[in-house]
């Protein structure tokens, strides 16, 4: 149609149609008529219409916690007209298909309550699966790409352990073995911003960064998982490496436009500082605020925050937190829901500790759940966990230590205590004993003394034994897998003063359980300066160290079974009580700040960190006798860590057979050591021969050069002589002539 001049009305015939296609194309709007943004949630509680509003509000809240923002208006609930109740599923309309994808990833499999679990699908998937072609099509087989084994270091042919060092900005993983076998396995500059930490079984290495925490594993140390917790300062693994707790001094802030999803904090997490993560999925399970009375430092006149703030049960089923003076809250994993939907109200509660899981507990649980066992026919037999807590004296109520089991919450044993100033709880690593170190005061409150209340957990009615001491106990430590413990005590008037140049005099004592009797003093070592006890993870050997002193830094290496063939220190007939304790060696590591045994219990690592001081920073490795094997002095050295090992897969019978045939196995190792020494000797001899041959060759070369030089110089002398004979002239000159006559 031709253009019409302005002000002129177009004349249109009745039969002529106007073409608007160009305008429609220009202003065409595509409407999204698909249902990709709609999801179907199954597993919803069946209710009547009176509970609809509460249910929709609760569901919208749970979605929002996982980073999927919806309102009750986005939810459609189908109804059964015959019964007047819902059908057990609902539809949720989200803004975009991407939001639907996020909702499925975050909420599929979500445990809404004890009886209902959400199962989520796209609305379009239902139609797709209903009309799916049932003709079988053989799938394409993807090329298999094996992943690195996270515990590959355990298969080292030389049986070496690993340790990590952090110096300046560089982190290195070292192999520790014989001199020819010690080497750097992996090294990476700038690997962490704060410090590194191994997981409890040594599977993963955690590094801390400004953005959060990263986990690494495998022989190539590839990234395994990451956790977005900005400005994180502390972390703590669960015992079975399933979960991770992180803490930041800066509360969580969710900025506008920040990433959302199960791996990131949601707006409801704002203001919290503690976070619990699932290591395998990377999902954020729950966050907590820090208790105000525990946050801060000496500057603010408040106590420092207790760490770990959340304490794990030995099987990773529960994690608990104490609200000082009020309650203990126990949460179930992986839902992180409050156990029984309520906390344990305990007036005045101060602290608690979970009981470790010993070898006996693992064997009993495995036996009960094995084919033919108690838990094989029906449901698995659930093991009861146990924790111990203490409450101080309040008004006329005495202080009390209580053992409680979970999830039943039954009280197993309690013990009243009087004139109590402070208590510390120490579990033996097999869960056989609990020692409560009780600092008590006299009625005048002018002096402090100590009692040890020892609970025998494996015996009927949990009998309690009391060990009375006159001095203040500054350190306590159980022997791993044993029935002995060591204490450091002191009555020095300077105790509690940590000024420069002050050295506290201490006594070290060893106690052992007599068979069928009580704990008895095994040996006392008076007039020491030792303030730290470190048992070998295998027991028997112990190191007494002086740490934190500017004038002394001694290491004493002791063997508690020196005269006993059977580890455990049981006396032979006629053997004097305590005679098996022997000092193996004394060493010194100047300005010592940290010490740690390797997993085998054969080597000790000590270090002096620049985080504490700047004097002779570095690390050293010693054998169990106190002989120094390696010492490295490095500027800006920060951290030394042995890599832990998981529990052995060998049964007790297999371990017994190995001990029985140890001499046969030792022959192979002795031959290997001899070959190692001979190889070292052969290499040394070959090196010396090479040096001698090089020196002899140099001498011969010098002689040849000297002979050539002499020959050249001799020929040159002859030529010069000939030249001189050719040009030599004799000139006769008559100076005066006199003629005389001879008269006869």
XYZ file of C-alpha atoms in Angstrom:
744
model
C 0.000 0.000 0.000
C 1.371 3.390 -1.053
C 2.208 5.947 1.610
C -0.460 8.543 2.359
C 0.412 12.233 2.742
C -0.155 13.853 6.115
C -3.705 15.105 6.710
C -5.166 12.933 3.938
C -7.484 10.089 4.940
C -6.760 6.889 3.064
C -9.541 5.485 0.890
C -9.974 1.769 1.514
C -12.189 -0.393 -0.604
C -14.383 -2.857 1.178
C -12.777 -5.827 -0.562
C -9.182 -4.770 0.127
C -7.372 -6.355 3.188
C -4.690 -4.479 5.073
C -1.361 -6.332 5.536
C -0.044 -5.983 9.151
C 2.682 -8.646 8.918
C 5.526 -6.117 9.059
C 4.124 -4.587 12.261
C 3.487 -7.993 13.821
C 7.050 -9.083 13.102
C 8.439 -5.873 14.559
C 6.476 -6.065 17.826
C 6.218 -9.826 18.176
C 6.498 -11.146 21.781
C 7.447 -14.783 22.464
C 5.417 -16.218 25.304
C 6.971 -19.027 27.349
C 4.240 -21.612 27.243
C 6.398 -24.480 28.542
C 6.245 -25.903 32.047
C 10.004 -26.199 32.594
C 9.734 -23.878 35.597
C 7.137 -26.052 37.340
C 8.145 -28.874 39.689
C 6.141 -31.648 41.327
C 6.885 -32.316 45.004
C 5.866 -35.779 46.207
C 5.934 -37.039 49.798
C 3.980 -34.079 51.206
C 1.866 -34.711 54.344
C -1.801 -35.416 53.633
C -3.891 -32.768 55.400
C -7.287 -31.148 55.416
C -7.881 -27.539 54.431
C -7.648 -26.242 58.000
C -3.897 -26.954 58.054
C -3.184 -25.742 54.515
C -1.828 -22.304 55.389
C 0.563 -23.597 58.070
C 1.869 -26.362 55.801
C 2.483 -24.057 52.816
C 4.275 -21.537 55.044
C 6.483 -24.292 56.460
C 7.311 -25.680 52.989
C 8.148 -22.198 51.645
C 10.429 -21.632 54.637
C 12.310 -24.909 54.076
C 12.813 -24.080 50.386
C 14.101 -20.620 51.292
C 16.620 -22.132 53.721
C 18.160 -23.996 50.787
C 18.413 -20.837 48.686
C 15.172 -21.297 46.675
C 12.961 -18.290 47.371
C 9.231 -19.095 47.051
C 6.010 -17.944 48.719
C 2.826 -19.875 49.527
C 1.319 -18.201 46.461
C 3.693 -20.179 44.223
C 2.333 -23.496 45.521
C -0.717 -25.361 44.170
C -2.172 -28.200 46.218
C -4.467 -30.792 44.523
C -7.420 -32.065 46.617
C -9.395 -35.258 46.795
C -13.030 -34.145 46.593
C -14.277 -37.428 47.996
C -12.292 -37.235 51.240
C -11.687 -33.490 51.442
C -7.979 -34.063 51.980
C -4.898 -33.407 49.929
C -3.360 -36.032 47.632
C 0.159 -36.065 49.088
C 1.845 -34.012 46.363
C 1.860 -30.412 45.158
C 3.020 -28.153 42.319
C 5.487 -25.299 42.739
C 5.843 -22.633 40.044
C 9.225 -20.931 40.022
C 10.408 -17.901 38.089
C 12.749 -19.632 35.633
C 13.740 -23.165 34.580
C 17.107 -22.496 36.221
C 15.365 -21.930 39.558
C 13.550 -25.231 39.063
C 16.878 -26.983 38.494
C 18.252 -25.429 41.681
C 15.175 -26.481 43.653
C 15.501 -30.092 42.509
C 19.194 -30.194 43.431
C 18.580 -28.636 46.841
C 15.360 -30.305 47.982
C 15.194 -33.719 46.324
C 15.407 -36.299 49.117
C 14.876 -33.632 51.789
C 13.628 -35.059 55.109
C 10.664 -32.791 55.870
C 9.877 -34.534 59.147
C 10.207 -37.961 60.742
C 7.614 -39.532 58.408
C 7.837 -37.503 55.193
C 10.640 -37.106 52.650
C 10.395 -34.948 49.532
C 10.897 -36.432 46.055
C 10.952 -33.785 43.337
C 10.642 -33.956 39.518
C 9.961 -31.492 36.747
C 6.373 -31.305 35.578
C 7.531 -31.910 31.998
C 9.438 -35.049 33.041
C 6.185 -36.756 34.047
C 4.765 -36.361 30.551
C 8.109 -37.342 29.016
C 8.365 -40.539 31.023
C 4.683 -41.359 30.423
C 5.189 -41.140 26.633
C 8.660 -42.630 26.604
C 9.560 -44.957 23.764
C 10.076 -48.384 25.263
C 12.267 -49.585 22.401
C 15.628 -50.573 23.856
C 18.568 -48.621 22.469
C 21.980 -49.764 23.543
C 23.722 -46.859 25.274
C 27.105 -45.608 24.216
C 29.817 -46.750 26.566
C 31.863 -43.824 27.754
C 35.582 -44.187 28.079
C 36.502 -45.086 31.635
C 38.663 -42.487 33.331
C 39.925 -43.809 36.653
C 40.101 -41.373 39.533
C 43.067 -41.133 41.808
C 42.798 -43.176 44.983
C 42.523 -40.924 48.011
C 44.525 -43.362 50.151
C 47.194 -44.224 47.635
C 49.999 -43.232 50.018
C 49.194 -46.297 52.134
C 50.374 -48.527 49.263
C 53.911 -47.139 49.360
C 56.236 -50.156 48.826
C 58.620 -48.900 51.518
C 55.834 -48.335 54.081
C 56.814 -44.711 54.507
C 54.782 -42.061 56.304
C 54.253 -38.512 55.094
C 54.436 -35.139 56.784
C 53.576 -31.591 55.712
C 55.635 -28.451 56.248
C 54.536 -24.853 55.828
C 57.285 -22.302 55.412
C 56.841 -18.695 54.326
C 54.184 -19.126 51.579
C 55.199 -22.649 50.489
C 53.598 -25.936 51.561
C 55.384 -29.250 50.909
C 54.427 -32.896 51.445
C 57.446 -35.051 52.354
C 58.092 -38.791 52.367
C 59.812 -39.865 55.584
C 62.033 -42.935 55.507
C 65.664 -43.916 55.279
C 68.022 -41.183 54.069
C 67.926 -42.528 50.520
C 64.108 -42.739 50.617
C 63.308 -39.335 52.110
C 62.113 -36.932 49.445
C 59.506 -34.289 48.629
C 56.330 -35.900 47.276
C 54.568 -32.655 46.343
C 55.226 -28.953 46.694
C 53.076 -25.940 45.896
C 53.784 -22.246 46.538
C 50.914 -20.223 47.963
C 48.848 -23.337 48.666
C 47.189 -21.798 51.751
C 46.631 -18.363 53.206
C 46.525 -19.310 56.888
C 47.508 -22.908 57.736
C 46.938 -26.538 56.653
C 45.218 -29.436 58.390
C 44.951 -33.166 57.659
C 41.650 -34.969 58.131
C 41.589 -37.420 61.094
C 42.269 -40.477 58.903
C 44.761 -38.687 56.646
C 42.582 -38.928 53.524
C 42.345 -35.200 52.752
C 44.331 -32.022 53.286
C 42.481 -28.798 54.101
C 43.796 -25.375 53.122
C 42.300 -22.096 54.321
C 41.719 -19.132 52.032
C 39.986 -15.779 52.107
C 37.001 -17.253 50.240
C 36.702 -20.389 52.382
C 38.160 -23.899 52.729
C 39.441 -26.259 50.016
C 40.088 -29.978 50.349
C 42.746 -31.844 48.338
C 43.566 -35.515 47.914
C 45.166 -38.267 45.843
C 48.809 -38.633 44.764
C 48.558 -35.510 42.574
C 46.714 -33.560 45.278
C 43.849 -32.613 43.003
C 40.985 -30.432 44.362
C 38.341 -32.572 46.042
C 35.814 -30.153 47.544
C 35.367 -26.521 48.511
C 33.289 -24.697 51.115
C 32.324 -21.053 50.652
C 32.775 -19.562 54.128
C 34.515 -16.173 53.719
C 37.255 -15.173 56.182
C 37.246 -18.613 57.827
C 39.735 -18.947 60.682
C 39.151 -22.380 62.280
C 38.009 -25.788 61.059
C 37.285 -29.167 62.610
C 36.685 -32.551 60.928
C 34.288 -35.169 62.232
C 36.047 -38.401 63.358
C 34.905 -40.411 60.298
C 35.656 -37.567 57.833
C 32.010 -37.175 56.789
C 31.484 -33.601 57.976
C 33.366 -30.358 58.519
C 32.802 -27.458 60.912
C 34.127 -23.988 60.062
C 34.203 -20.761 62.049
C 34.798 -17.172 61.056
C 35.084 -14.153 63.302
C 33.065 -12.244 60.689
C 29.358 -13.170 60.650
C 27.910 -14.509 57.399
C 26.609 -11.812 55.036
C 24.548 -12.723 51.946
C 24.874 -9.850 49.495
C 22.352 -9.089 46.781
C 23.028 -11.188 43.695
C 25.191 -13.707 45.598
C 25.185 -17.309 44.421
C 22.379 -19.397 45.883
C 22.037 -23.122 46.361
C 22.755 -25.932 48.809
C 26.481 -25.156 48.721
C 26.064 -21.497 49.734
C 24.631 -19.634 52.732
C 21.054 -18.424 52.409
C 19.595 -15.182 53.806
C 18.478 -17.090 56.920
C 22.147 -17.853 57.705
C 23.076 -14.181 57.957
C 24.695 -13.196 61.239
C 25.882 -16.728 62.081
C 29.567 -17.656 62.385
C 29.617 -21.465 62.734
C 28.849 -23.670 59.727
C 28.451 -27.450 59.340
C 29.179 -28.962 55.893
C 28.800 -32.340 54.217
C 32.245 -33.223 52.857
C 31.086 -35.534 50.048
C 28.431 -33.221 48.564
C 29.793 -29.871 49.697
C 26.328 -28.911 50.980
C 25.869 -26.496 53.859
C 23.834 -28.402 56.449
C 23.319 -25.756 59.126
C 24.777 -22.611 60.654
C 24.893 -21.400 64.256
C 25.594 -18.118 66.005
C 28.498 -17.917 68.432
C 27.452 -17.638 72.056
C 28.142 -13.955 72.989
C 29.578 -14.804 76.424
C 32.201 -17.045 74.842
C 33.235 -14.830 71.941
C 36.061 -12.366 72.157
C 39.366 -12.288 73.969
C 41.150 -10.876 76.963
C 40.939 -7.369 75.546
C 37.198 -7.380 76.009
C 37.364 -8.979 79.428
C 35.544 -12.087 78.188
C 36.579 -15.687 77.810
C 37.955 -16.916 74.518
C 35.637 -19.058 72.432
C 35.883 -22.749 73.227
C 37.130 -24.802 70.276
C 35.870 -27.102 68.968
C 32.539 -25.362 69.522
C 30.686 -28.432 68.224
C 31.749 -31.877 69.472
C 31.220 -35.068 67.464
C 30.239 -38.522 68.599
C 32.753 -41.203 67.611
C 30.497 -42.624 64.847
C 29.531 -39.251 63.263
C 25.844 -39.843 64.070
C 25.542 -36.912 66.458
C 27.083 -33.527 67.036
C 26.459 -31.572 70.230
C 26.859 -28.071 71.521
C 26.760 -26.724 75.062
C 24.955 -23.576 76.072
C 26.916 -22.817 79.271
C 24.738 -22.840 82.335
C 21.614 -23.934 80.457
C 21.590 -26.974 78.173
C 23.310 -29.402 75.802
C 21.849 -29.543 72.281
C 22.403 -32.801 70.370
C 21.785 -32.844 66.598
C 21.300 -35.843 64.317
C 23.235 -36.250 61.096
C 22.801 -35.702 58.190
C 19.542 -33.783 58.775
C 21.105 -31.625 61.526
C 17.754 -31.736 63.275
C 17.603 -31.483 67.051
C 17.492 -34.986 68.549
C 13.988 -35.562 69.913
C 13.194 -31.970 68.869
C 14.441 -30.664 72.202
C 17.684 -29.951 74.048
C 18.787 -31.554 77.309
C 18.120 -28.947 79.991
C 20.932 -29.068 82.589
C 21.142 -26.209 85.032
C 24.682 -24.873 85.389
C 26.291 -27.247 82.854
C 29.843 -26.172 82.004
C 31.372 -28.712 79.621
C 30.967 -32.221 78.202
C 32.900 -34.837 76.217
C 31.751 -37.770 74.035
C 33.043 -41.264 74.808
C 35.411 -42.557 72.078
C 34.649 -45.770 70.194
C 37.106 -48.537 71.107
C 38.085 -51.694 69.281
C 35.697 -53.666 71.510
C 32.786 -51.455 70.451
C 33.613 -51.849 66.765
C 33.954 -55.622 67.066
C 30.655 -55.951 68.939
C 28.821 -53.761 66.422
C 30.277 -55.668 63.465
C 29.406 -59.000 65.077
C 25.825 -57.923 65.860
C 25.197 -56.690 62.306
C 26.997 -59.569 60.563
C 24.962 -62.342 58.809
C 23.480 -64.476 61.563
C 23.932 -61.754 64.174
C 21.338 -59.884 66.215
C 20.904 -57.145 63.629
C 21.018 -59.273 60.486
C 17.422 -60.511 60.393
C 15.682 -57.167 60.783
C 16.907 -53.689 61.615
C 20.539 -52.959 62.394
C 21.474 -52.882 66.046
C 22.027 -49.229 66.949
C 24.882 -48.580 69.339
C 24.199 -46.183 72.198
C 26.609 -43.276 72.399
C 27.700 -41.894 75.740
C 28.782 -38.468 76.913
C 30.007 -37.117 80.234
C 29.244 -33.629 81.545
C 29.838 -31.732 84.760
C 28.001 -29.028 86.664
C 29.509 -26.758 89.360
C 28.325 -26.156 92.883
C 25.235 -23.950 92.970
C 23.846 -22.735 96.315
C 23.525 -25.899 98.444
C 23.798 -28.258 95.468
C 27.163 -30.076 95.109
C 29.095 -30.259 91.857
C 28.284 -33.320 89.817
C 29.729 -35.477 87.038
C 27.159 -37.426 85.001
C 27.322 -40.114 82.321
C 24.392 -40.043 79.865
C 23.599 -42.290 76.892
C 22.136 -41.192 73.548
C 19.686 -41.351 71.929
C 17.854 -42.825 74.969
C 19.020 -39.943 77.240
C 19.211 -42.314 80.196
C 21.561 -41.409 83.059
C 24.082 -44.201 83.555
C 26.054 -42.865 86.524
C 26.522 -39.663 88.488
C 28.991 -38.636 91.182
C 28.695 -35.705 93.586
C 31.801 -33.577 94.256
C 32.443 -30.969 96.938
C 34.657 -27.869 97.235
C 35.179 -27.850 93.468
C 36.964 -25.031 91.657
C 37.296 -26.590 88.185
C 36.879 -29.939 86.400
C 38.481 -31.402 83.273
C 37.245 -34.537 81.508
C 39.765 -36.993 79.973
C 38.578 -40.122 78.123
C 40.960 -42.981 77.430
C 41.057 -43.458 73.641
C 39.417 -46.917 73.831
C 36.601 -45.649 76.042
C 37.586 -47.957 78.933
C 38.169 -45.191 81.490
C 37.091 -41.631 82.179
C 39.272 -39.459 84.390
C 37.780 -36.326 85.909
C 40.559 -34.023 87.100
C 38.987 -32.105 89.974
C 40.699 -28.952 91.245
C 39.512 -28.490 94.806
C 39.959 -25.761 97.367
C 40.160 -25.892 101.121
C 37.356 -24.433 103.206
C 39.298 -21.186 103.503
C 39.825 -21.188 99.677
C 43.467 -20.197 100.197
C 45.029 -23.277 98.605
C 44.237 -25.597 95.709
C 44.792 -29.344 95.508
C 43.716 -32.019 93.049
C 41.802 -35.296 92.979
C 41.455 -37.730 90.093
C 38.015 -39.368 89.871
C 38.417 -42.398 87.585
C 35.289 -44.093 86.182
C 35.697 -47.708 84.995
C 33.259 -47.614 82.106
C 33.497 -51.296 81.104
C 32.584 -52.610 84.544
C 29.137 -53.063 86.043
C 27.612 -49.972 87.703
C 30.585 -47.834 86.598
C 32.681 -47.966 89.793
C 34.650 -44.818 90.618
C 38.142 -44.750 92.093
C 39.659 -41.671 93.707
C 43.367 -40.815 93.473
C 44.204 -38.057 95.941
C 47.078 -35.685 95.187
C 48.551 -32.860 97.226
C 49.749 -30.675 94.361
C 48.123 -28.976 91.396
C 48.020 -31.122 88.236
C 48.971 -29.097 85.152
C 48.842 -31.893 82.559
C 47.175 -35.310 82.345
C 47.439 -37.954 79.612
C 46.201 -41.545 79.208
C 48.404 -44.137 77.564
C 46.739 -45.084 74.239
C 45.268 -48.599 74.375
C 46.635 -49.040 77.889
C 45.837 -48.935 81.582
C 48.380 -46.298 82.564
C 48.385 -42.532 82.761
C 50.927 -39.815 83.413
C 50.542 -36.489 85.187
C 52.594 -33.334 85.615
C 52.114 -31.721 89.023
C 53.663 -28.746 90.779
C 53.601 -26.827 94.033
C 55.907 -24.080 92.740
C 54.804 -20.660 94.077
C 55.431 -19.215 90.590
C 52.826 -21.534 89.058
C 50.535 -19.450 86.896
C 53.173 -16.772 86.234
C 54.450 -17.073 82.677
C 56.869 -14.167 82.717
C 60.237 -14.243 80.910
C 62.944 -16.191 82.674
C 60.524 -18.026 84.991
C 60.895 -21.815 84.968
C 58.338 -23.819 86.923
C 59.588 -26.811 88.900
C 57.408 -29.877 88.314
C 57.084 -33.541 89.206
C 56.091 -36.225 86.698
C 54.278 -39.342 87.940
C 53.170 -42.555 86.234
C 50.216 -44.611 87.495
C 49.115 -48.089 86.463
C 46.093 -50.256 87.154
C 46.952 -53.343 89.152
C 45.032 -56.375 87.973
C 41.804 -56.623 89.924
C 42.799 -53.668 92.093
C 43.157 -49.884 91.948
C 45.478 -47.484 90.161
C 48.851 -47.379 91.883
C 51.833 -45.069 91.576
C 54.309 -46.686 89.218
C 57.166 -44.179 89.406
C 57.677 -40.526 90.277
C 60.249 -38.246 88.647
C 60.821 -35.235 90.939
C 62.531 -31.897 90.310
C 61.779 -31.604 86.610
C 60.925 -28.678 84.353
C 58.762 -30.813 82.015
C 55.269 -29.442 81.468
C 54.008 -31.512 78.512
C 53.331 -35.250 78.110
C 53.151 -36.934 74.708
C 52.496 -40.694 74.503
C 53.385 -42.707 71.445
C 50.151 -43.699 69.626
C 51.204 -47.322 70.183
C 51.714 -46.826 73.902
C 54.771 -47.856 75.926
C 56.995 -44.894 74.908
C 56.431 -41.373 76.178
C 58.156 -38.014 75.757
C 58.329 -35.425 78.526
C 58.947 -31.958 77.101
C 59.557 -28.451 78.377
C 57.608 -26.086 76.153
C 57.009 -22.352 76.241
C 60.175 -21.577 78.200
C 62.856 -19.190 76.970
C 65.600 -20.854 79.006
C 64.847 -24.604 78.774
C 63.558 -26.858 75.994
C 64.465 -30.402 77.059
C 63.062 -33.637 75.663
C 63.154 -36.815 77.753
C 62.431 -40.130 76.016
C 61.117 -42.857 78.346
C 60.298 -46.543 77.870
C 57.787 -47.898 80.394
C 58.263 -51.553 79.397
C 62.051 -51.690 79.111
C 62.374 -54.951 81.098
C 59.127 -56.497 79.898
C 58.749 -58.703 76.837
C 55.004 -58.175 76.823
C 53.872 -54.651 76.039
C 51.578 -53.475 78.792
C 54.082 -53.452 81.618
C 52.847 -56.525 83.496
C 55.474 -57.613 85.966
C 57.309 -60.875 85.772
C 57.603 -63.008 88.867
C 59.921 -61.307 91.340
C 60.127 -58.121 89.290
C 59.933 -54.920 91.334
C 56.929 -52.635 90.726
C 57.963 -49.836 88.339
C 61.385 -51.300 87.554
C 60.597 -51.476 83.836
C 60.676 -47.678 83.405
C 63.887 -46.619 81.695
C 65.185 -43.297 80.391
C 66.290 -43.879 76.780
C 67.702 -40.476 75.949
C 67.711 -36.739 76.600
C 67.681 -34.177 73.819
C 67.131 -30.468 73.323
C 65.290 -28.479 70.675
C 65.828 -24.806 71.331
C 62.650 -22.678 71.527
C 60.409 -25.711 71.006
C 56.752 -24.824 70.301
C 55.127 -28.069 69.018
C 55.771 -31.811 69.102
C 53.874 -34.749 67.617
C 54.417 -38.515 67.194
C 54.097 -40.110 63.774
C 51.323 -42.733 63.309
C 53.757 -45.642 63.721
C 54.943 -44.434 67.134
C 58.590 -44.762 66.076
C 59.413 -41.136 65.296
C 58.774 -37.783 66.946
C 58.538 -34.486 65.119
C 59.340 -31.233 66.921
C 59.145 -27.714 65.547
C 59.749 -24.077 66.434
C 57.149 -21.935 64.705
C 57.474 -18.300 63.702
C 53.888 -17.889 64.904
C 55.291 -18.011 68.462
C 58.773 -16.516 68.107
C 61.524 -15.833 65.557
C 64.444 -17.742 67.095
C 65.889 -20.663 65.109
C 62.625 -21.566 63.397
C 62.496 -25.014 61.807
C 61.796 -28.643 62.619
C 63.539 -31.832 63.704
C 62.732 -35.553 63.600
C 63.848 -37.974 66.329
C 63.557 -41.719 66.811
C 61.866 -43.154 69.902
C 65.249 -43.381 71.688
C 65.899 -39.646 71.369
C 68.454 -39.806 68.552
C 68.211 -36.881 66.157
C 67.661 -38.069 62.575
C 66.989 -34.790 60.794
C 67.119 -31.109 61.656
C 66.127 -28.296 59.320
C 66.509 -24.614 60.230
C 64.358 -22.382 58.018
C 63.431 -18.719 58.207
C 59.699 -18.042 58.417
C 58.936 -21.684 59.240
C 55.344 -22.029 60.449
C 53.976 -25.562 60.706
C 54.880 -29.259 60.859
C 52.212 -31.993 60.627
C 52.401 -35.780 60.393
C 49.848 -37.338 58.044
C 47.519 -39.616 60.083
C 46.772 -43.212 59.096
C 43.364 -44.949 59.180
C 42.626 -47.852 61.483
C 44.245 -51.126 60.370
C 42.186 -53.583 58.306
C 43.886 -56.577 59.893
C 41.946 -58.603 62.417
C 43.322 -59.231 65.884
C 44.165 -62.801 64.908
C 46.123 -61.612 61.865
C 48.005 -59.110 64.017
C 48.745 -61.868 66.542
C 50.160 -64.085 63.781
C 52.370 -61.252 62.566
C 53.783 -60.726 66.061
C 54.307 -64.470 66.399
C 56.238 -64.691 63.114
C 57.944 -61.323 63.469
C 61.432 -62.835 63.277
C 60.661 -64.330 59.881
C 59.399 -60.997 58.591
C 62.346 -59.179 60.132
C 64.816 -61.177 58.041
C 63.500 -59.607 54.862
C 63.807 -56.142 56.401
C 67.322 -56.877 57.668
C 68.350 -58.015 54.189
C 66.828 -54.860 52.761
C 68.749 -52.760 55.300
C 71.981 -54.594 54.484
C 71.382 -54.075 50.784
C 70.686 -50.433 51.474
C 73.942 -50.091 53.398
C 75.897 -51.965 50.734
C 74.350 -49.805 48.038
C 75.315 -46.724 49.986
C 78.836 -48.104 50.472
C 79.106 -49.054 46.794
C 77.944 -45.611 45.756
C 80.444 -44.006 48.128
C 83.314 -46.193 46.871
C 82.364 -45.534 43.251
C 82.232 -41.816 43.969
C 85.669 -41.895 45.577
C 87.108 -43.933 42.698
C 85.651 -41.470 40.226
C 87.306 -38.599 42.099
C 90.656 -40.440 42.207
C 90.435 -41.252 38.487
C 89.651 -37.647 37.694
C 92.607 -36.531 39.820
C 94.979 -39.018 38.148
C 93.772 -37.950 34.712
C 94.365 -34.342 35.681
C 97.905 -35.204 36.857
C 98.661 -37.039 33.622
C 97.284 -34.171 31.593
C 99.368 -31.713 33.571
C 102.498 -33.835 33.038
C 101.905 -33.986 29.307
C 101.329 -30.262 29.171
C 104.485 -29.698 31.239
C 106.533 -31.965 28.992
C 105.231 -30.230 25.917
C 105.999 -26.890 27.483
C 109.501 -27.982 28.385
C 110.080 -29.376 24.925
C 108.832 -26.184 23.374
C 111.012 -24.071 25.643
C 114.093 -26.253 24.918
C 113.679 -25.920 21.152
C 113.244 -22.197 21.519
C 116.569 -21.947 23.430
C 118.451 -23.754 20.646
C 116.975 -21.508 17.989
C 117.917 -18.431 19.963
C 121.464 -19.818 20.350
C 121.796 -20.377 16.612
C 120.539 -16.888 15.977
C 123.176 -15.498 18.309
C 126.011 -17.417 16.520
C 124.972 -16.122 13.156
C 125.028 -12.448 14.108
C 128.053 -12.611 16.398
C 131.035 -10.484 15.128
C 134.502 -10.009 16.513
C 135.959 -6.515 15.996
C 139.712 -5.893 16.509
C 140.671 -2.332 17.284
C 144.274 -1.098 17.628
C 144.369 1.340 20.430
C 148.149 1.909 20.560
C 151.094 0.412 18.788
C 154.706 0.576 20.178
C 157.750 -0.682 18.362
C 160.759 -1.714 20.403
C 164.079 -2.930 19.345
C 165.753 -5.730 21.075
C 169.508 -5.293 21.601
C 171.432 -8.412 21.975
